[in-house]
Amino acid sequence: MNKFYIIPNSKEINKFPENLILPLEDYSIGFDRYFCVREINDISKSREVSVIINKLLHKSDIENIKKIISSLKNVTYFYISDLGLLNLIDKNKIILYQSHIISNYDSINYYNELGIKNIVVSNELTLEELKEIRKKTTSEIFYSLINHNDLLYSKRKLISSFNYYKGKDHNKSNKITEHVSKKELLIKEEGNSTMIFDSNIFSANEFIDEFENFNFLINFSNMNEEETNIILSHYKDKNLKDYINVENYFLNNKIGYKVGE
């Protein structure tokens, strides 16, 4: 049976059904709302809560993140990107969350042998590739069903440091147009780091009946109130595209080369 996990874009968490994934304040990036230890512990008293830590960490972060992890209570999973955290968290609680990296069953089976049995797969995969992964692995597979696909994560200030983005507000999501493809993108600078997202909302809902035993992630970050409310009303519907403009290019178009192969 498929399960759903939601990353909220508001601290009004009662409007979000299903299990929650809360971005950890100061140690996650690219989201609309971040949660401190106190907030997470309070919410986890009444809701199933997981925590996402998707920033790449420095050596100087280790001692503090160890204290934070030990102070978090009743957390179901930790979604992590930095492999350095593998030695700091119970492997049964780890979900490896590396956006573009995990794109084939060999990688997933390798991590399974290392004790990492929960994996977020890339959603730059075709439906047939996803079915093959499900068939040839025994790991728990997590997949971003609805979100703005993240395209780039840099440890640099790409808005405030370069003339190309002069005049952009680094505290907000800014829309830019890529010069060659003319495609509109969202760029978001937070602290010393930057993320770029596809401006289109990705949704695999059209094929939701063909997924078996997947854990679905729904990330409401970078969505406005109208988009949020529409998706909340129809996030399990196969015909979501009838209510909101979404795209699912990768599900029907195989990418010749993928990171991680």
mmCIF file of N, CA and C in Angstrom, residues 95-169:
data_model
loop_
_atom_site.group_PDB
_atom_site.id
_atom_site.type_symbol
_atom_site.label_atom_id
_atom_site.label_comp_id
_atom_site.label_asym_id
_atom_site.label_seq_id
_atom_site.Cartn_x
_atom_site.Cartn_y
_atom_site.Cartn_z
ATOM 1 N N ILE A 95 16.509 7.945 6.006
ATOM 2 C CA ILE A 95 16.053 7.887 4.627
ATOM 3 C C ILE A 95 17.034 8.720 3.813
ATOM 4 N N LEU A 96 17.735 8.091 2.895
ATOM 5 C CA LEU A 96 18.729 8.796 2.092
ATOM 6 C C LEU A 96 18.010 9.633 1.039
ATOM 7 N N TYR A 97 18.272 10.935 1.075
ATOM 8 C CA TYR A 97 17.524 11.912 0.279
ATOM 9 C C TYR A 97 18.532 12.749 -0.500
ATOM 10 N N GLN A 98 18.842 12.322 -1.725
ATOM 11 C CA GLN A 98 19.907 12.982 -2.490
ATOM 12 C C GLN A 98 19.453 13.441 -3.876
ATOM 13 N N SER A 99 18.206 13.797 -4.000
ATOM 14 C CA SER A 99 17.644 14.375 -5.227
ATOM 15 C C SER A 99 17.965 13.567 -6.474
ATOM 16 N N HIS A 100 19.011 13.928 -7.216
ATOM 17 C CA HIS A 100 19.284 13.339 -8.520
ATOM 18 C C HIS A 100 20.133 12.065 -8.457
ATOM 19 N N ILE A 101 20.716 11.769 -7.313
ATOM 20 C CA ILE A 101 21.788 10.779 -7.240
ATOM 21 C C ILE A 101 21.281 9.336 -7.360
ATOM 22 N N ILE A 102 20.222 8.995 -6.640
ATOM 23 C CA ILE A 102 19.763 7.606 -6.600
ATOM 24 C C ILE A 102 18.820 7.357 -7.769
ATOM 25 N N SER A 103 19.348 6.722 -8.822
ATOM 26 C CA SER A 103 18.569 6.598 -10.055
ATOM 27 C C SER A 103 18.540 5.187 -10.631
ATOM 28 N N ASN A 104 19.028 4.183 -9.865
ATOM 29 C CA ASN A 104 19.017 2.812 -10.387
ATOM 30 C C ASN A 104 19.017 1.808 -9.242
ATOM 31 N N TYR A 105 18.602 0.587 -9.532
ATOM 32 C CA TYR A 105 18.450 -0.419 -8.483
ATOM 33 C C TYR A 105 19.789 -0.909 -7.942
ATOM 34 N N ASP A 106 20.868 -0.836 -8.743
ATOM 35 C CA ASP A 106 22.179 -1.249 -8.242
ATOM 36 C C ASP A 106 22.623 -0.369 -7.072
ATOM 37 N N SER A 107 22.432 0.945 -7.213
ATOM 38 C CA SER A 107 22.783 1.867 -6.129
ATOM 39 C C SER A 107 21.962 1.578 -4.881
ATOM 40 N N ILE A 108 20.671 1.358 -5.082
ATOM 41 C CA ILE A 108 19.780 1.105 -3.953
ATOM 42 C C ILE A 108 20.169 -0.190 -3.244
ATOM 43 N N ASN A 109 20.477 -1.218 -3.999
ATOM 44 C CA ASN A 109 20.870 -2.498 -3.395
ATOM 45 C C ASN A 109 22.220 -2.402 -2.684
ATOM 46 N N TYR A 110 23.116 -1.571 -3.209
ATOM 47 C CA TYR A 110 24.413 -1.353 -2.542
ATOM 48 C C TYR A 110 24.196 -0.715 -1.173
ATOM 49 N N TYR A 111 23.364 0.334 -1.131
ATOM 50 C CA TYR A 111 23.088 0.981 0.157
ATOM 51 C C TYR A 111 22.372 0.024 1.108
ATOM 52 N N ASN A 112 21.530 -0.827 0.553
ATOM 53 C CA ASN A 112 20.837 -1.811 1.383
ATOM 54 C C ASN A 112 21.841 -2.719 2.087
ATOM 55 N N GLU A 113 22.887 -3.119 1.369
ATOM 56 C CA GLU A 113 23.938 -3.956 1.960
ATOM 57 C C GLU A 113 24.675 -3.220 3.073
ATOM 58 N N LEU A 114 24.711 -1.891 2.996
ATOM 59 C CA LEU A 114 25.360 -1.084 4.036
ATOM 60 C C LEU A 114 24.417 -0.795 5.203
ATOM 61 N N GLY A 115 23.188 -1.265 5.103
ATOM 62 C CA GLY A 115 22.227 -1.072 6.182
ATOM 63 C C GLY A 115 21.287 0.091 5.981
ATOM 64 N N ILE A 116 21.386 0.780 4.827
ATOM 65 C CA ILE A 116 20.487 1.897 4.523
ATOM 66 C C ILE A 116 19.366 1.355 3.642
ATOM 67 N N LYS A 117 18.221 1.131 4.248
ATOM 68 C CA LYS A 117 17.137 0.418 3.573
ATOM 69 C C LYS A 117 15.977 1.320 3.165
ATOM 70 N N ASN A 118 16.121 2.634 3.370
ATOM 71 C CA ASN A 118 15.089 3.597 2.986
ATOM 72 C C ASN A 118 15.717 4.634 2.056
ATOM 73 N N ILE A 119 15.188 4.751 0.844
ATOM 74 C CA ILE A 119 15.823 5.561 -0.189
ATOM 75 C C ILE A 119 14.795 6.431 -0.908
ATOM 76 N N VAL A 120 15.139 7.717 -1.108
ATOM 77 C CA VAL A 120 14.353 8.563 -1.999
ATOM 78 C C VAL A 120 14.973 8.469 -3.389
ATOM 79 N N VAL A 121 14.205 7.972 -4.356
ATOM 80 C CA VAL A 121 14.723 7.852 -5.718
ATOM 81 C C VAL A 121 14.495 9.153 -6.475
ATOM 82 N N SER A 122 15.326 9.370 -7.467
ATOM 83 C CA SER A 122 15.181 10.531 -8.336
ATOM 84 C C SER A 122 13.822 10.488 -9.029
ATOM 85 N N ASN A 123 13.197 11.665 -9.200
ATOM 86 C CA ASN A 123 11.980 11.651 -10.015
ATOM 87 C C ASN A 123 12.253 12.178 -11.419
ATOM 88 N N GLU A 124 13.512 11.950 -11.854
ATOM 89 C CA GLU A 124 13.881 12.146 -13.255
ATOM 90 C C GLU A 124 13.940 10.780 -13.948
ATOM 91 N N LEU A 125 13.047 9.891 -13.519
ATOM 92 C CA LEU A 125 12.996 8.524 -14.033
ATOM 93 C C LEU A 125 11.668 8.288 -14.744
ATOM 94 N N THR A 126 11.692 7.391 -15.718
ATOM 95 C CA THR A 126 10.446 7.031 -16.385
ATOM 96 C C THR A 126 9.639 6.097 -15.486
ATOM 97 N N LEU A 127 8.378 5.959 -15.808
ATOM 98 C CA LEU A 127 7.519 5.057 -15.052
ATOM 99 C C LEU A 127 8.044 3.631 -15.122
ATOM 100 N N GLU A 128 8.528 3.219 -16.268
ATOM 101 C CA GLU A 128 9.050 1.858 -16.416
ATOM 102 C C GLU A 128 10.316 1.653 -15.592
ATOM 103 N N GLU A 129 11.172 2.660 -15.531
ATOM 104 C CA GLU A 129 12.373 2.568 -14.694
ATOM 105 C C GLU A 129 12.003 2.465 -13.221
ATOM 106 N N LEU A 130 11.000 3.192 -12.809
ATOM 107 C CA LEU A 130 10.545 3.133 -11.420
ATOM 108 C C LEU A 130 9.966 1.757 -11.088
ATOM 109 N N LYS A 131 9.215 1.197 -12.016
ATOM 110 C CA LYS A 131 8.656 -0.142 -11.802
ATOM 111 C C LYS A 131 9.778 -1.183 -11.706
ATOM 112 N N GLU A 132 10.814 -1.019 -12.537
ATOM 113 C CA GLU A 132 11.941 -1.949 -12.498
ATOM 114 C C GLU A 132 12.683 -1.853 -11.167
ATOM 115 N N ILE A 133 12.870 -0.636 -10.660
ATOM 116 C CA ILE A 133 13.505 -0.443 -9.358
ATOM 117 C C ILE A 133 12.700 -1.128 -8.267
ATOM 118 N N ARG A 134 11.389 -0.930 -8.317
ATOM 119 C CA ARG A 134 10.528 -1.546 -7.297
ATOM 120 C C ARG A 134 10.616 -3.073 -7.354
ATOM 121 N N LYS A 135 10.697 -3.621 -8.548
ATOM 122 C CA LYS A 135 10.739 -5.068 -8.745
ATOM 123 C C LYS A 135 12.060 -5.668 -8.298
ATOM 124 N N LYS A 136 13.171 -4.930 -8.469
ATOM 125 C CA LYS A 136 14.497 -5.488 -8.256
ATOM 126 C C LYS A 136 15.170 -5.021 -6.972
ATOM 127 N N THR A 137 14.409 -4.422 -6.075
ATOM 128 C CA THR A 137 14.934 -4.033 -4.762
ATOM 129 C C THR A 137 13.971 -4.444 -3.667
ATOM 130 N N THR A 138 14.500 -4.603 -2.481
ATOM 131 C CA THR A 138 13.646 -4.888 -1.323
ATOM 132 C C THR A 138 13.589 -3.697 -0.375
ATOM 133 N N SER A 139 14.294 -2.624 -0.715
ATOM 134 C CA SER A 139 14.319 -1.434 0.127
ATOM 135 C C SER A 139 12.964 -0.722 0.101
ATOM 136 N N GLU A 140 12.755 0.119 1.110
ATOM 137 C CA GLU A 140 11.593 0.999 1.100
ATOM 138 C C GLU A 140 11.903 2.147 0.143
ATOM 139 N N ILE A 141 11.034 2.354 -0.853
ATOM 140 C CA ILE A 141 11.265 3.364 -1.873
ATOM 141 C C ILE A 141 10.359 4.570 -1.621
ATOM 142 N N PHE A 142 10.996 5.749 -1.561
ATOM 143 C CA PHE A 142 10.282 7.011 -1.387
ATOM 144 C C PHE A 142 10.432 7.808 -2.685
ATOM 145 N N TYR A 143 9.354 8.467 -3.091
ATOM 146 C CA TYR A 143 9.330 9.126 -4.400
ATOM 147 C C TYR A 143 8.551 10.431 -4.296
ATOM 148 N N SER A 144 9.097 11.502 -4.877
ATOM 149 C CA SER A 144 8.423 12.803 -4.837
ATOM 150 C C SER A 144 7.288 12.831 -5.847
ATOM 151 N N LEU A 145 6.097 12.663 -5.363
ATOM 152 C CA LEU A 145 4.910 12.598 -6.220
ATOM 153 C C LEU A 145 4.546 13.972 -6.767
ATOM 154 N N ILE A 146 4.617 14.994 -5.910
ATOM 155 C CA ILE A 146 4.250 16.359 -6.296
ATOM 156 C C ILE A 146 5.262 17.321 -5.679
ATOM 157 N N ASN A 147 5.871 18.167 -6.518
ATOM 158 C CA ASN A 147 6.789 19.176 -6.003
ATOM 159 C C ASN A 147 7.286 20.058 -7.138
ATOM 160 N N HIS A 148 8.060 21.084 -6.791
ATOM 161 C CA HIS A 148 8.876 21.794 -7.760
ATOM 162 C C HIS A 148 10.233 21.090 -7.764
ATOM 163 N N ASN A 149 10.573 20.436 -8.853
ATOM 164 C CA ASN A 149 11.842 19.706 -8.902
ATOM 165 C C ASN A 149 13.022 20.638 -8.654
ATOM 166 N N ASP A 150 13.927 20.216 -7.764
ATOM 167 C CA ASP A 150 15.133 21.005 -7.546
ATOM 168 C C ASP A 150 16.172 20.645 -8.601
ATOM 169 N N LEU A 151 16.771 21.652 -9.184
ATOM 170 C CA LEU A 151 17.694 21.482 -10.299
ATOM 171 C C LEU A 151 19.148 21.703 -9.899
ATOM 172 N N LEU A 152 19.377 22.512 -8.873
ATOM 173 C CA LEU A 152 20.745 22.836 -8.475
ATOM 174 C C LEU A 152 20.795 23.250 -7.023
ATOM 175 N N TYR A 153 21.847 22.821 -6.343
ATOM 176 C CA TYR A 153 22.130 23.263 -4.977
ATOM 177 C C TYR A 153 23.590 23.689 -4.952
ATOM 178 N N SER A 154 23.839 24.936 -4.618
ATOM 179 C CA SER A 154 25.193 25.479 -4.567
ATOM 180 C C SER A 154 25.475 26.030 -3.186
ATOM 181 N N LYS A 155 26.706 25.878 -2.735
ATOM 182 C CA LYS A 155 27.132 26.470 -1.465
ATOM 183 C C LYS A 155 27.636 27.896 -1.670
ATOM 184 N N ARG A 156 27.181 28.535 -2.746
ATOM 185 C CA ARG A 156 27.551 29.915 -3.046
ATOM 186 C C ARG A 156 26.313 30.803 -3.090
ATOM 187 N N LYS A 157 26.532 32.111 -2.942
ATOM 188 C CA LYS A 157 25.455 33.091 -3.052
ATOM 189 C C LYS A 157 25.288 33.468 -4.524
ATOM 190 N N LEU A 158 24.410 32.778 -5.210
ATOM 191 C CA LEU A 158 24.283 32.991 -6.648
ATOM 192 C C LEU A 158 23.445 34.213 -7.013
ATOM 193 N N ILE A 159 22.688 34.735 -6.067
ATOM 194 C CA ILE A 159 21.913 35.943 -6.344
ATOM 195 C C ILE A 159 22.726 37.179 -5.997
ATOM 196 N N SER A 160 23.219 37.259 -4.781
ATOM 197 C CA SER A 160 23.870 38.486 -4.321
ATOM 198 C C SER A 160 25.310 38.628 -4.793
ATOM 199 N N SER A 161 25.934 37.562 -5.307
ATOM 200 C CA SER A 161 27.348 37.623 -5.678
ATOM 201 C C SER A 161 27.602 37.832 -7.169
ATOM 202 N N PHE A 162 26.559 37.696 -8.007
ATOM 203 C CA PHE A 162 26.785 37.758 -9.443
ATOM 204 C C PHE A 162 25.905 38.817 -10.087
ATOM 205 N N ASN A 163 26.465 39.552 -11.027
ATOM 206 C CA ASN A 163 25.729 40.627 -11.694
ATOM 207 C C ASN A 163 24.511 40.123 -12.455
ATOM 208 N N TYR A 164 24.555 38.851 -12.874
ATOM 209 C CA TYR A 164 23.438 38.285 -13.633
ATOM 210 C C TYR A 164 22.132 38.406 -12.846
ATOM 211 N N TYR A 165 22.235 38.327 -11.524
ATOM 212 C CA TYR A 165 21.048 38.366 -10.674
ATOM 213 C C TYR A 165 20.898 39.707 -9.957
ATOM 214 N N LYS A 166 21.606 40.714 -10.431
ATOM 215 C CA LYS A 166 21.566 42.009 -9.774
ATOM 216 C C LYS A 166 20.134 42.524 -9.692
ATOM 217 N N GLY A 167 19.777 43.001 -8.521
ATOM 218 C CA GLY A 167 18.435 43.526 -8.320
ATOM 219 C C GLY A 167 17.449 42.516 -7.786
ATOM 220 N N LYS A 168 17.853 41.238 -7.737
ATOM 221 C CA LYS A 168 16.964 40.218 -7.194
ATOM 222 C C LYS A 168 16.976 40.272 -5.665
ATOM 223 N N ASP A 169 15.863 39.934 -5.079
ATOM 224 C CA ASP A 169 15.744 39.888 -3.619
ATOM 225 C C ASP A 169 16.147 38.504 -3.141
#
